[in-house]
Amino acid sequence: MANQYDNNTNSDYADAFAAFDRQRTGRIDAESLKVLMNSLGYPVADNEVKGLVQPSNNPNVPGGIDYPSFVQLISAKAKGSDNTRKQVEEAFRAFDRGNTGFISESDFRRIMTRMGEKMSNEEVDDMLHEAGVASGSDLDYMAFISILFS
């Protein structure tokens, strides 16, 4: 669907923005922005939204965020996601002693239960099950990361 927002940017983003711009003002409000960002996989905190959505001093111009600012926000979030993915890859690579692309289930469990945001053994079991990793087998961490960031 072509619309007023789609000019050489991701048309899915343009379509999503247009769906939330119900009154066709070219802007969306704070609550709509938060819902939209979450639905696109880029959660934003309330304080971040407040800093992005500007009130209007002109009664003829609605407050909110316009499409170009929304695209900049999406781009920044996507870049941050790429950096996070690289950090996760580097962390797993540190445990890949043979540089094979695999780590043992026990190393994975140790990483997940003792480092960063610690998970319970039950949460790790669920994660391994969801990723299709059999008990006692090695984990293809690049495939796992692809699932994690998809």
mmCIF file of C-alpha atoms in Angstrom:
data_model
loop_
_atom_site.group_PDB
_atom_site.id
_atom_site.type_symbol
_atom_site.label_atom_id
_atom_site.label_comp_id
_atom_site.label_asym_id
_atom_site.label_seq_id
_atom_site.Cartn_x
_atom_site.Cartn_y
_atom_site.Cartn_z
ATOM 1 C CA MET A 1 0.000 0.000 0.000
ATOM 2 C CA ALA A 2 1.588 3.265 -1.063
ATOM 3 C CA ASN A 3 1.034 6.174 1.242
ATOM 4 C CA GLN A 4 2.233 9.663 2.086
ATOM 5 C CA TYR A 5 5.048 8.329 4.281
ATOM 6 C CA ASP A 6 6.664 5.948 1.847
ATOM 7 C CA ASN A 7 9.572 7.699 0.162
ATOM 8 C CA ASN A 8 12.538 5.351 -0.181
ATOM 9 C CA THR A 9 12.181 3.982 3.349
ATOM 10 C CA ASN A 10 11.007 0.597 4.497
ATOM 11 C CA SER A 11 7.426 0.357 3.268
ATOM 12 C CA ASP A 12 6.483 -1.906 6.183
ATOM 13 C CA TYR A 13 7.445 0.898 8.570
ATOM 14 C CA ALA A 14 5.552 3.405 6.446
ATOM 15 C CA ASP A 15 2.462 1.196 6.442
ATOM 16 C CA ALA A 16 2.709 0.654 10.197
ATOM 17 C CA PHE A 17 3.078 4.384 10.866
ATOM 18 C CA ALA A 18 0.140 5.144 8.585
ATOM 19 C CA ALA A 19 -2.022 2.636 10.456
ATOM 20 C CA PHE A 20 -1.389 4.512 13.709
ATOM 21 C CA ASP A 21 -1.852 7.937 12.114
ATOM 22 C CA ARG A 22 -5.627 7.492 12.064
ATOM 23 C CA GLN A 23 -6.412 11.176 11.508
ATOM 24 C CA ARG A 24 -3.788 11.527 8.750
ATOM 25 C CA THR A 25 -1.985 14.405 10.471
ATOM 26 C CA GLY A 26 1.476 13.016 9.765
ATOM 27 C CA ARG A 27 2.056 12.489 13.500
ATOM 28 C CA ILE A 28 1.296 9.845 16.120
ATOM 29 C CA ASP A 29 0.890 10.349 19.859
ATOM 30 C CA ALA A 30 3.009 8.892 22.667
ATOM 31 C CA GLU A 31 0.811 5.882 23.410
ATOM 32 C CA SER A 32 0.581 4.976 19.721
ATOM 33 C CA LEU A 33 4.343 5.312 19.355
ATOM 34 C CA LYS A 34 4.937 2.972 22.278
ATOM 35 C CA VAL A 35 2.523 0.349 20.943
ATOM 36 C CA LEU A 36 3.956 0.653 17.430
ATOM 37 C CA MET A 37 7.574 0.328 18.558
ATOM 38 C CA ASN A 38 6.743 -2.700 20.715
ATOM 39 C CA SER A 39 4.876 -4.349 17.848
ATOM 40 C CA LEU A 40 7.909 -3.849 15.585
ATOM 41 C CA GLY A 41 10.191 -5.491 18.150
ATOM 42 C CA TYR A 42 11.825 -2.302 19.420
ATOM 43 C CA PRO A 43 10.462 -1.711 22.917
ATOM 44 C CA VAL A 44 10.780 1.810 24.282
ATOM 45 C CA ALA A 45 10.542 3.029 27.863
ATOM 46 C CA ASP A 46 7.972 5.624 28.907
ATOM 47 C CA ASN A 47 10.670 8.219 29.599
ATOM 48 C CA GLU A 48 12.178 7.633 26.147
ATOM 49 C CA VAL A 49 8.782 8.156 24.526
ATOM 50 C CA LYS A 50 8.208 11.364 26.490
ATOM 51 C CA GLY A 51 11.519 12.705 25.219
ATOM 52 C CA LEU A 52 10.606 11.926 21.615
ATOM 53 C CA VAL A 53 6.993 13.031 21.438
ATOM 54 C CA GLN A 54 6.764 16.800 21.364
ATOM 55 C CA PRO A 55 3.694 18.764 22.424
ATOM 56 C CA SER A 56 2.416 21.353 19.993
ATOM 57 C CA ASN A 57 2.145 25.054 20.761
ATOM 58 C CA ASN A 58 -0.007 25.530 17.678
ATOM 59 C CA PRO A 59 -3.634 24.364 17.987
ATOM 60 C CA ASN A 60 -3.665 23.620 14.251
ATOM 61 C CA VAL A 61 -0.690 21.240 14.496
ATOM 62 C CA PRO A 62 -1.081 18.084 16.598
ATOM 63 C CA GLY A 63 1.598 17.015 19.060
ATOM 64 C CA GLY A 64 3.388 13.725 18.598
ATOM 65 C CA ILE A 65 6.201 12.356 16.496
ATOM 66 C CA ASP A 66 6.372 12.729 12.740
ATOM 67 C CA TYR A 67 7.351 10.025 10.268
ATOM 68 C CA PRO A 68 10.951 11.201 9.600
ATOM 69 C CA SER A 69 11.637 11.240 13.371
ATOM 70 C CA PHE A 70 10.049 7.799 13.655
ATOM 71 C CA VAL A 71 12.355 6.473 10.908
ATOM 72 C CA GLN A 72 15.377 7.916 12.740
ATOM 73 C CA LEU A 73 14.221 6.203 15.934
ATOM 74 C CA ILE A 74 13.785 2.860 14.167
ATOM 75 C CA SER A 75 17.231 3.202 12.580
ATOM 76 C CA ALA A 76 18.857 3.940 15.937
ATOM 77 C CA LYS A 77 17.072 1.002 17.592
ATOM 78 C CA ALA A 78 18.041 -1.341 14.740
ATOM 79 C CA LYS A 79 21.684 -0.273 14.986
ATOM 80 C CA GLY A 80 21.604 -0.862 18.746
ATOM 81 C CA SER A 81 20.141 -4.301 18.117
ATOM 82 C CA ASP A 82 22.999 -5.096 15.716
ATOM 83 C CA ASN A 83 25.523 -4.072 18.372
ATOM 84 C CA THR A 84 23.778 -6.236 20.967
ATOM 85 C CA ARG A 85 23.832 -9.194 18.590
ATOM 86 C CA LYS A 86 27.576 -8.735 18.060
ATOM 87 C CA GLN A 87 28.137 -8.615 21.803
ATOM 88 C CA VAL A 88 26.180 -11.846 22.270
ATOM 89 C CA GLU A 89 28.192 -13.510 19.475
ATOM 90 C CA GLU A 90 31.456 -12.416 21.096
ATOM 91 C CA ALA A 91 30.340 -13.763 24.469
ATOM 92 C CA PHE A 92 29.525 -17.173 23.014
ATOM 93 C CA ARG A 93 32.701 -17.189 20.929
ATOM 94 C CA ALA A 94 34.740 -16.790 24.128
ATOM 95 C CA PHE A 95 33.425 -20.196 25.262
ATOM 96 C CA ASP A 96 34.017 -21.835 21.876
ATOM 97 C CA ARG A 97 37.444 -23.256 22.739
ATOM 98 C CA GLY A 98 37.902 -25.124 19.473
ATOM 99 C CA ASN A 99 36.509 -22.326 17.308
ATOM 100 C CA THR A 100 33.921 -24.783 15.934
ATOM 101 C CA GLY A 101 30.782 -22.670 16.181
ATOM 102 C CA PHE A 102 29.469 -24.893 18.963
ATOM 103 C CA ILE A 103 29.520 -24.746 22.750
ATOM 104 C CA SER A 104 28.587 -27.491 25.161
ATOM 105 C CA GLU A 105 25.228 -27.514 26.889
ATOM 106 C CA SER A 106 27.043 -27.227 30.225
ATOM 107 C CA ASP A 107 28.950 -24.107 29.089
ATOM 108 C CA PHE A 108 25.714 -22.606 27.780
ATOM 109 C CA ARG A 109 23.993 -23.359 31.077
ATOM 110 C CA ARG A 110 26.894 -21.797 33.005
ATOM 111 C CA ILE A 111 26.736 -18.647 30.858
ATOM 112 C CA MET A 112 22.996 -18.271 31.251
ATOM 113 C CA THR A 113 22.804 -18.981 34.995
ATOM 114 C CA ARG A 114 25.888 -17.106 36.187
ATOM 115 C CA MET A 115 26.503 -14.151 33.875
ATOM 116 C CA GLY A 116 24.569 -11.004 33.083
ATOM 117 C CA GLU A 117 20.866 -11.323 33.754
ATOM 118 C CA LYS A 118 20.956 -14.682 35.478
ATOM 119 C CA MET A 119 18.391 -17.306 34.518
ATOM 120 C CA SER A 120 17.150 -20.275 36.508
ATOM 121 C CA ASN A 121 17.993 -23.816 35.379
ATOM 122 C CA GLU A 122 14.312 -24.268 34.482
ATOM 123 C CA GLU A 123 14.415 -21.193 32.229
ATOM 124 C CA VAL A 124 17.561 -22.528 30.537
ATOM 125 C CA ASP A 125 15.874 -25.914 30.060
ATOM 126 C CA ASP A 126 12.892 -24.198 28.438
ATOM 127 C CA MET A 127 15.165 -22.138 26.203
ATOM 128 C CA LEU A 128 17.126 -25.189 25.065
ATOM 129 C CA HIS A 129 13.908 -27.090 24.442
ATOM 130 C CA GLU A 130 12.480 -24.212 22.361
ATOM 131 C CA ALA A 131 15.710 -24.089 20.338
ATOM 132 C CA GLY A 132 15.524 -27.847 19.702
ATOM 133 C CA VAL A 133 18.748 -28.668 21.554
ATOM 134 C CA ALA A 134 18.786 -32.192 22.963
ATOM 135 C CA SER A 135 20.030 -32.718 26.500
ATOM 136 C CA GLY A 136 23.790 -33.242 26.593
ATOM 137 C CA SER A 137 24.398 -32.108 23.012
ATOM 138 C CA ASP A 138 26.390 -29.164 21.759
ATOM 139 C CA LEU A 139 24.712 -25.898 20.848
ATOM 140 C CA ASP A 140 25.228 -24.236 17.460
ATOM 141 C CA TYR A 141 25.388 -20.767 18.952
ATOM 142 C CA MET A 142 25.126 -18.866 15.656
ATOM 143 C CA ALA A 143 21.860 -20.671 14.851
ATOM 144 C CA PHE A 144 20.708 -20.015 18.397
ATOM 145 C CA ILE A 145 21.559 -16.306 18.090
ATOM 146 C CA SER A 146 19.642 -16.148 14.801
ATOM 147 C CA ILE A 147 16.574 -17.540 16.564
ATOM 148 C CA LEU A 148 17.095 -15.161 19.468
ATOM 149 C CA PHE A 149 17.268 -12.076 17.237
ATOM 150 C CA SER A 150 14.619 -13.050 14.688
#
